[in-house]
Coordinates of N, CA and C in Angstrom, one line a residue:
M156 N -24.5 -32.4 -1.7 CA -24.7 -31.4 -2.0 C -24.6 -30.2 -3.2
S157 N -25.8 -30.0 -3.1 CA -25.8 -29.3 -4.5 C -26.3 -27.8 -4.1
I158 N -25.5 -26.9 -5.0 CA -25.7 -25.2 -5.2 C -27.1 -24.8 -5.6
N159 N -27.3 -24.1 -5.2 CA -29.3 -23.7 -5.9 C -29.0 -21.9 -6.7
T160 N -29.8 -22.1 -7.3 CA -29.3 -20.8 -8.4 C -29.0 -19.3 -7.1
E161 N -29.9 -18.9 -6.3 CA -29.2 -17.9 -5.0 C -28.0 -17.9 -4.4
Q162 N -27.6 -19.2 -4.2 CA -26.0 -19.1 -3.6 C -24.8 -18.8 -4.8
F163 N -25.7 -19.6 -5.8 CA -24.6 -18.6 -7.1 C -24.7 -17.9 -7.5
A164 N -25.6 -17.5 -7.5 CA -26.2 -15.8 -7.8 C -25.6 -14.7 -6.9
A165 N -26.1 -15.3 -5.2 CA -24.8 -14.5 -4.2 C -23.4 -14.3 -4.5
A166 N -23.2 -16.0 -4.9 CA -21.5 -15.8 -4.6 C -20.7 -15.1 -6.0
N167 N -21.8 -15.0 -7.2 CA -21.1 -14.1 -8.2 C -21.0 -12.5 -7.7
K168 N -22.1 -12.1 -7.7 CA -22.4 -10.7 -7.1 C -21.6 -10.1 -5.9
A169 N -20.8 -11.1 -4.8 CA -20.0 -11.4 -4.2 C -18.6 -10.9 -4.6
A170 N -18.1 -11.6 -5.7 CA -17.2 -12.0 -6.3 C -17.2 -10.7 -7.2
V171 N -18.0 -10.4 -7.6 CA -17.9 -8.8 -8.9 C -18.1 -7.5 -7.3
D172 N -18.6 -7.1 -6.4 CA -18.4 -6.2 -5.5 C -16.8 -6.5 -4.8
S173 N -16.2 -7.8 -4.9 CA -14.8 -7.7 -4.6 C -13.5 -7.1 -5.9
L174 N -13.9 -7.5 -6.9 CA -13.3 -6.9 -7.9 C -13.7 -5.6 -8.0
L175 N -14.7 -5.2 -8.1 CA -15.4 -3.4 -7.9 C -14.3 -2.6 -6.9
S176 N -14.6 -3.4 -5.5 CA -14.0 -2.7 -4.8 C -12.3 -2.8 -4.4
V177 N -11.9 -3.9 -5.3 CA -10.0 -3.4 -5.4 C -9.4 -2.6 -6.7
A178 N -10.1 -2.6 -7.8 CA -10.4 -1.6 -9.2 C -10.8 -0.2 -8.4
N179 N -11.7 0.3 -7.3 CA -12.0 1.2 -6.6 C -10.6 1.9 -5.7
T180 N -9.8 1.2 -5.1 CA -8.9 1.2 -4.2 C -7.8 1.3 -5.5
A181 N -7.3 0.7 -6.4 CA -6.2 0.8 -7.3 C -6.5 2.1 -7.8
L182 N -7.9 3.1 -8.3 CA -8.2 4.1 -9.3 C -7.6 4.8 -8.2
A183 N -8.4 5.0 -7.1 CA -7.8 5.9 -5.7 C -6.5 6.7 -5.9
S184 N -6.1 5.1 -5.7 CA -4.4 5.1 -5.7 C -3.5 5.9 -6.9
A185 N -4.0 5.7 -7.8 CA -3.3 6.2 -9.3 C -3.5 7.4 -9.2
E186 N -4.9 8.0 -9.0 CA -5.1 9.6 -8.9 C -4.3 10.2 -8.3
R187 N -4.5 9.7 -6.4 CA -3.8 10.5 -5.7 C -1.8 10.4 -6.8
I188 N -1.6 9.7 -6.8 CA -0.1 9.3 -7.2 C 0.2 10.6 -8.3
A189 N -1.2 10.1 -9.6 CA -1.4 11.4 -10.5 C -1.0 12.6 -10.4
S190 N -1.7 13.3 -9.1 CA -1.9 14.2 -8.4 C -1.0 14.8 -7.8
L191 N 0.2 14.3 -7.1 CA 0.8 14.6 -6.8 C 2.1 14.5 -7.7
N192 N 1.9 13.8 -8.7 CA 3.5 14.8 -10.0 C 2.8 15.4 -10.5
L193 N 1.7 15.8 -10.8 CA 1.3 16.9 -11.5 C 1.7 18.4 -10.2
E194 N 0.9 18.4 -9.2 CA 2.1 18.9 -8.2 C 3.1 19.0 -8.3
T195 N 3.6 17.8 -8.6 CA 5.6 18.2 -8.1 C 6.2 18.5 -9.3
A196 N 5.5 18.5 -10.5 CA 5.8 19.0 -11.8 C 5.8 20.4 -11.9
R197 N 4.3 21.2 -11.3 CA 4.5 22.5 -10.8 C 5.1 23.2 -9.7
S198 N 5.8 22.7 -9.0 CA 6.5 23.3 -8.1 C 7.9 23.0 -8.6
V199 N 8.2 22.1 -9.7 CA 9.7 21.9 -10.1 C 9.8 23.3 -10.6
L200 N 9.1 23.0 -11.9 CA 8.7 24.2 -12.9 C 9.1 26.0 -12.3
E201 N 8.4 25.9 -11.2 CA 7.9 27.0 -10.6 C 9.9 27.6 -9.8
D202 N 9.8 26.3 -9.3 CA 11.1 26.6 -8.4 C 12.4 26.7 -9.8
S203 N 12.4 25.9 -11.1 CA 13.6 26.2 -11.6 C 13.1 28.1 -12.3
V204 N 12.4 28.3 -12.1 CA 12.4 30.0 -12.7 C 12.9 30.7 -12.0
S205 N 12.4 30.4 -11.1 CA 12.5 31.3 -9.5 C 14.6 31.1 -9.4
S206 N 14.8 30.0 -9.7 CA 16.1 29.9 -9.1 C 17.2 30.9 -10.5
A207 N 16.1 30.6 -11.4 CA 16.9 31.0 -12.9 C 16.8 32.4 -12.5
K208 N 16.1 32.7 -12.2 CA 15.9 34.4 -11.9 C 17.2 34.9 -11.2
A209 N 17.2 34.3 -9.7 CA 18.1 34.5 -8.9 C 19.2 34.5 -9.3
L210 N 19.9 33.2 -9.9 CA 21.1 33.2 -10.3 C 21.3 34.4 -11.4
M211 N 20.1 34.7 -12.6 CA 20.8 35.7 -13.9 C 21.1 37.2 -12.5
G212 N 20.6 37.2 -11.3 CA 20.3 38.8 -11.0 C 21.6 38.8 -9.9
A213 N 22.4 37.7 -9.7 CA 24.0 37.6 -9.4 C 24.7 38.5 -9.5
K214 N 25.6 39.7 -8.7 CA 26.7 40.8 -9.6 C 27.7 40.0 -9.7
D215 N 28.0 39.0 -9.2 CA 29.8 38.4 -9.2 C 29.5 36.8 -8.8
P216 N 30.7 35.9 -9.3 CA 30.6 34.3 -9.4 C 30.2 34.1 -8.2
Q217 N 30.8 34.8 -6.8 CA 30.9 34.7 -5.4 C 29.0 34.5 -5.0
E218 N 28.4 35.3 -5.4 CA 27.0 35.3 -5.1 C 26.1 34.4 -5.7
A219 N 26.6 34.2 -6.9 CA 25.7 32.6 -7.6 C 26.4 31.9 -7.0
L220 N 27.6 31.5 -6.7 CA 27.6 30.4 -5.6 C 26.8 30.2 -4.5
S221 N 27.0 31.4 -3.9 CA 25.9 31.2 -2.7 C 24.8 31.4 -2.9
I222 N 24.1 31.5 -3.7 CA 22.4 31.6 -4.4 C 22.5 30.1 -4.9
Q223 N 23.0 29.9 -5.4 CA 23.0 28.2 -5.7 C 23.6 27.4 -4.8
A224 N 24.1 27.3 -3.6 CA 23.8 26.9 -2.3 C 23.0 26.3 -1.8
S225 N 22.4 27.9 -1.9 CA 21.1 27.9 -0.6 C 19.9 27.6 -1.2
L226 N 20.0 27.3 -2.5 CA 19.0 26.4 -3.4 C 18.7 24.9 -3.0
A227 N 20.4 24.1 -2.7 CA 20.0 23.2 -2.7 C 19.0 22.3 -1.7
Q228 N 19.4 23.0 -0.5 CA 18.5 22.1 0.6 C 17.0 22.3 0.3
P229 N 16.4 23.0 -0.6 CA 14.6 23.0 -0.3 C 14.4 22.3 -2.0
S230 N 15.4 22.0 -2.7 CA 15.1 21.1 -3.3 C 15.5 19.4 -2.9
V231 N 16.9 19.1 -2.0 CA 16.6 18.1 -0.8 C 15.1 17.7 -0.6
D232 N 14.9 18.7 0.4 CA 14.0 18.5 1.0 C 12.5 18.4 0.2
K233 N 12.4 18.6 -0.3 CA 11.1 18.5 -1.7 C 11.3 17.6 -2.3
A234 N 12.4 16.8 -2.8 CA 12.2 15.3 -3.3 C 12.6 14.2 -1.9
V235 N 12.5 14.9 -1.0 CA 12.6 13.7 0.2 C 10.9 13.7 0.5
A236 N 10.6 14.8 0.9 CA 9.0 14.8 0.8 C 8.4 14.0 0.1
Y237 N 8.4 14.3 -1.6 CA 7.7 13.7 -2.3 C 8.4 12.3 -2.6
S238 N 8.9 11.8 -2.3 CA 8.8 9.9 -2.1 C 8.7 9.6 -0.8
K239 N 8.3 10.5 0.1 CA 7.7 10.2 1.3 C 6.1 9.6 1.0
S240 N 5.8 10.8 0.3 CA 4.2 10.8 -0.4 C 4.0 9.4 -1.3
V241 N 4.7 9.0 -2.0 CA 4.8 8.1 -2.6 C 4.8 7.0 -2.2
Y242 N 5.4 6.8 -1.0 CA 5.5 6.1 -0.1 C 4.4 5.9 0.7
E243 N 3.7 6.7 0.9 CA 2.6 6.8 2.1 C 1.5 6.5 1.4
I244 N 0.9 6.6 0.1 CA -0.2 6.4 -0.9 C 0.0 4.6 -1.3
S245 N 1.3 4.1 -1.6 CA 1.5 2.8 -1.9 C 1.2 2.3 -0.3
A246 N 1.9 2.3 0.3 CA 1.5 1.8 1.9 C 0.0 1.6 2.3
E247 N -0.5 2.5 2.4 CA -1.6 2.9 2.3 C -2.7 2.0 1.2
T248 N -2.6 1.9 -0.1 CA -3.1 0.8 -0.8 C -2.9 -0.2 -0.7
Q249 N -1.6 -0.7 -0.5 CA -1.5 -2.0 0.3 C -1.7 -2.6 1.2
E250 N -2.3 -1.9 2.4 CA -2.9 -2.1 3.3 C -4.4 -1.9 3.1
Q251 N -5.1 -0.8 2.2 CA -6.8 -1.9 1.7 C -6.7 -2.6 1.4
L252 N -5.9 -3.1 0.7 CA -5.9 -4.2 -0.5 C -6.0 -5.5 0.6
S253 N -4.9 -5.5 1.7 CA -4.5 -6.7 3.0 C -6.0 -6.7 3.2
K254 N -6.5 -5.5 3.8 CA -7.7 -5.6 4.6 C -8.8 -6.9 3.5
M255 N -9.3 -6.3 2.3 CA -9.8 -6.6 2.0 C -9.4 -8.2 1.4
V256 N -8.4 -9.0 0.8 CA -7.8 -10.1 0.9 C -8.2 -10.6 2.2
E257 N -7.6 -9.9 3.0 CA -8.8 -10.4 4.8 C -9.9 -11.1 4.6
A258 N -10.4 -10.2 5.0 CA -11.9 -10.2 4.5 C -12.6 -11.0 3.9
Q259 N -11.5 -11.4 2.6 CA -12.2 -12.6 1.5 C -11.9 -13.6 2.3
F260 N -10.7 -14.0 2.6 CA -10.1 -15.1 3.8 C -11.4 -15.3 4.2
G261 N -11.4 -14.4 5.3 CA -12.3 -14.7 6.4 C -14.0 -15.2 6.1
D262 N -14.3 -15.1 4.8 CA -15.6 -15.8 4.4 C -15.5 -16.7 3.9
F263 N -14.4 -16.9 2.9 CA -14.3 -18.3 2.1 C -13.9 -19.4 4.0
Q264 N -12.8 -18.8 4.4 CA -12.8 -19.8 5.7 C -14.5 -20.3 6.4
K265 N -15.3 -19.5 6.5 CA -16.4 -19.5 7.2 C -17.4 -20.4 6.4
N266 N -17.5 -20.1 4.9 CA -18.4 -20.6 3.8 C -17.5 -22.7 3.4
I267 N -16.2 -22.5 4.2 CA -15.5 -23.7 4.2 C -16.3 -24.7 5.1
A268 N -16.1 -24.1 5.9 CA -16.3 -24.7 7.2 C -17.8 -25.1 7.7
A269 N -18.7 -23.8 7.1 CA -20.6 -24.2 6.5 C -20.5 -25.8 5.8
M270 N -19.6 -25.5 4.7 CA -20.0 -26.6 4.0 C -19.4 -28.2 4.5
L271 N -18.2 -28.3 5.4 CA -17.8 -28.8 5.9 C -18.8 -29.6 6.6
E272 N -19.2 -29.1 7.6 CA -20.2 -29.2 8.7 C -21.2 -30.2 8.1
K273 N -21.8 -29.3 6.9 CA -23.0 -30.0 6.5 C -22.2 -31.3 5.2
A274 N -21.4 -31.3 5.0 CA -20.8 -32.8 4.6 C -20.7 -33.7 5.9
A275 N -20.0 -33.1 6.8 CA -20.0 -34.2 7.8 C -21.5 -35.0 8.2
K276 N -22.3 -34.0 8.4 CA -23.4 -34.7 8.7 C -24.5 -35.6 7.9
S277 N -24.2 -35.1 7.0 CA -24.9 -36.0 5.4 C -23.5 -37.3 5.0
A278 N -22.5 -37.5 5.4 CA -21.7 -38.3 5.2 C -21.9 -39.7 5.7
P279 N -21.5 -41.2 4.9 CA -22.1 -42.0 5.4 C -20.7 -42.4 6.6
A280 N -21.2 -42.9 7.2 CA -20.7 -43.7 8.8 C -19.5 -44.6 8.3
G281 N -18.3 -43.8 9.2 CA -16.5 -44.1 9.2 C -16.1 -42.9 8.4
S282 N -16.7 -41.9 7.6 CA -16.3 -40.9 6.9 C -15.7 -40.1 7.7
D283 N -15.5 -40.4 9.1 CA -15.1 -39.7 10.2 C -13.3 -38.8 9.9
V284 N -12.5 -39.9 9.4 CA -11.6 -39.7 9.1 C -10.8 -39.1 8.2
A285 N -11.9 -38.7 7.0 CA -11.8 -37.5 5.7 C -11.9 -36.2 6.5
V286 N -13.2 -36.7 6.8 CA -14.0 -35.3 7.5 C -12.7 -34.9 8.5
A287 N -11.9 -35.1 9.1 CA -10.9 -34.9 10.1 C -9.7 -34.5 9.8
A288 N -9.4 -35.0 8.4 CA -8.0 -34.9 7.1 C -8.5 -33.8 7.1
V289 N -9.7 -33.4 6.4 CA -9.8 -32.2 5.5 C -10.0 -30.7 6.3
Q290 N -10.8 -31.1 7.8 CA -10.3 -30.2 8.9 C -9.0 -29.6 9.0
S291 N -8.6 -30.8 9.1 CA -7.2 -30.4 9.5 C -6.0 -29.2 8.5
A292 N -5.9 -30.0 7.5 CA -5.7 -29.5 6.1 C -6.6 -27.8 6.0
I293 N -7.2 -27.5 6.4 CA -8.1 -26.0 6.4 C -7.1 -25.4 7.4
A294 N -7.7 -26.0 8.6 CA -6.0 -25.4 10.0 C -5.3 -24.8 9.8
A295 N -4.5 -26.0 8.9 CA -3.1 -25.5 8.8 C -2.7 -24.8 7.1
A296 N -3.8 -24.8 7.0 CA -4.2 -23.3 5.3 C -4.5 -21.9 6.0
N297 N -5.4 -21.9 7.3 CA -5.2 -20.9 8.0 C -4.5 -20.7 8.8
S298 N -3.6 -21.7 9.7 CA -2.3 -21.2 10.5 C -1.3 -20.5 9.3
A299 N -1.3 -21.1 8.2 CA 0.0 -20.6 6.9 C -0.7 -19.1 6.5
F300 N -1.8 -18.6 6.7 CA -2.5 -17.6 6.2 C -1.8 -16.5 7.4
D301 N -2.1 -16.8 8.4 CA -2.3 -16.3 9.5 C -0.8 -15.4 9.6
N302 N 0.6 -16.7 9.9 CA 2.2 -16.6 10.0 C 2.1 -15.5 8.4
M303 N 1.7 -15.3 7.2 CA 1.8 -14.8 6.4 C 1.1 -13.5 6.4
R304 N 0.5 -13.0 6.5 CA -0.2 -12.1 7.6 C 0.4 -11.4 8.5
K305 N 1.2 -11.7 9.6 CA 2.2 -12.0 10.7 C 3.8 -11.2 10.0
T306 N 3.8 -11.7 9.2 CA 5.1 -11.4 8.1 C 5.0 -10.2 7.6
A307 N 4.0 -10.4 6.8 CA 3.9 -9.0 5.8 C 3.6 -7.5 6.7
K308 N 3.1 -8.2 8.3 CA 2.7 -6.9 9.0 C 4.3 -6.2 9.6
Q309 N 5.5 -7.2 9.8 CA 6.5 -7.2 10.1 C 7.3 -6.2 8.8
V310 N 7.0 -6.6 8.1 CA 7.9 -6.4 6.5 C 8.0 -4.7 6.6
T311 N 6.2 -4.2 6.6 CA 5.7 -3.1 6.5 C 6.2 -2.4 7.5
E312 N 6.1 -2.6 8.3 CA 6.8 -2.1 10.0 C 7.9 -1.7 9.6
M313 N 9.1 -2.6 9.0 CA 10.2 -1.7 8.6 C 10.6 -1.4 7.4
A314 N 9.9 -1.5 6.5 CA 10.3 -1.0 5.8 C 9.8 0.4 6.0
Q315 N 8.8 1.0 6.6 CA 8.4 2.3 7.5 C 9.6 2.6 8.5
S316 N 10.4 1.9 8.9 CA 11.2 2.7 10.1 C 12.5 2.5 9.0
N317 N 12.9 1.9 7.7 CA 13.5 1.8 7.2 C 13.4 3.2 6.0
M318 N 12.3 3.6 5.6 CA 12.1 5.1 5.0 C 12.1 6.1 6.1
A319 N 12.0 6.2 7.1 CA 12.6 7.0 8.1 C 13.9 7.3 8.2
A320 N 14.3 6.5 8.4 CA 15.7 6.4 8.5 C 16.8 7.4 7.1
A321 N 16.2 6.5 5.9 CA 16.6 7.2 5.3 C 16.4 8.8 4.9
T322 N 15.0 8.7 5.2 CA 14.8 10.3 4.8 C 16.0 10.9 6.0
S323 N 15.8 10.9 7.0 CA 16.5 11.2 8.2 C 18.2 11.7 7.7
A324 N 18.5 10.4 7.2 CA 19.8 10.7 6.9 C 20.1 12.0 6.1
T325 N 20.1 11.6 4.6 CA 18.9 12.4 3.6 C 19.2 13.6 4.1
T326 N 18.1 14.4 4.6 CA 17.5 15.7 5.3 C 19.2 16.0 5.4
K327 N 19.8 15.1 6.5 CA 21.5 15.8 7.5 C 22.0 15.5 6.7
A328 N 22.9 14.0 5.3 CA 23.8 14.7 4.3 C 23.3 16.2 3.8
A329 N 22.3 16.2 3.4 CA 22.2 17.7 2.5 C 22.3 18.7 3.3
K330 N 22.3 18.8 4.5 CA 22.2 20.2 5.2 C 23.8 19.8 5.7
K331 N 24.2 19.2 5.7 CA 25.7 18.9 6.1 C 26.5 19.1 4.4
A332 N 26.3 19.0 3.1 CA 26.2 19.2 2.1 C 26.0 21.2 1.6
T333 N 25.1 21.4 2.3 CA 25.0 23.0 2.0 C 25.8 24.0 2.8
K334 N 26.3 23.5 4.0 CA 27.3 24.0 4.9 C 28.6 24.7 4.4

């Protein structure tokens, strides 16, 4: 079985398109993280100036402690929101990349199946055992890939659950500490 020039060009184009999709997804994620970091830095700077002004306006140490305590909770809330945003961006990027890999693997499976079918038709008599062995190996690889995908989904769901629990616990602990 030979591969003609058009098949080779199509395969190369598909590979380049895949790489461009991955690169664009990674760049979009990096852009979102950079934007989040700039917004956070700006907010921290503004909050620091505002806090310093409030503390300098205190008339006595007791008022300064009260002001400082009232500033703690918003800072914790903002830190939790930042962490949650970074996690969400990372999770969305991972999900997009996973979908790309699944699509590529699906295309690969179809191409291998077509190639095997073609090879089986043109194979000499008695090679049924070899073709069946290759088909069995491909079925095992497909099953392993499906199991990996399911496991990755479970891990992602568990991480999301843990993130929600950690966020809730941090917020509750900060509220108790400021009371």
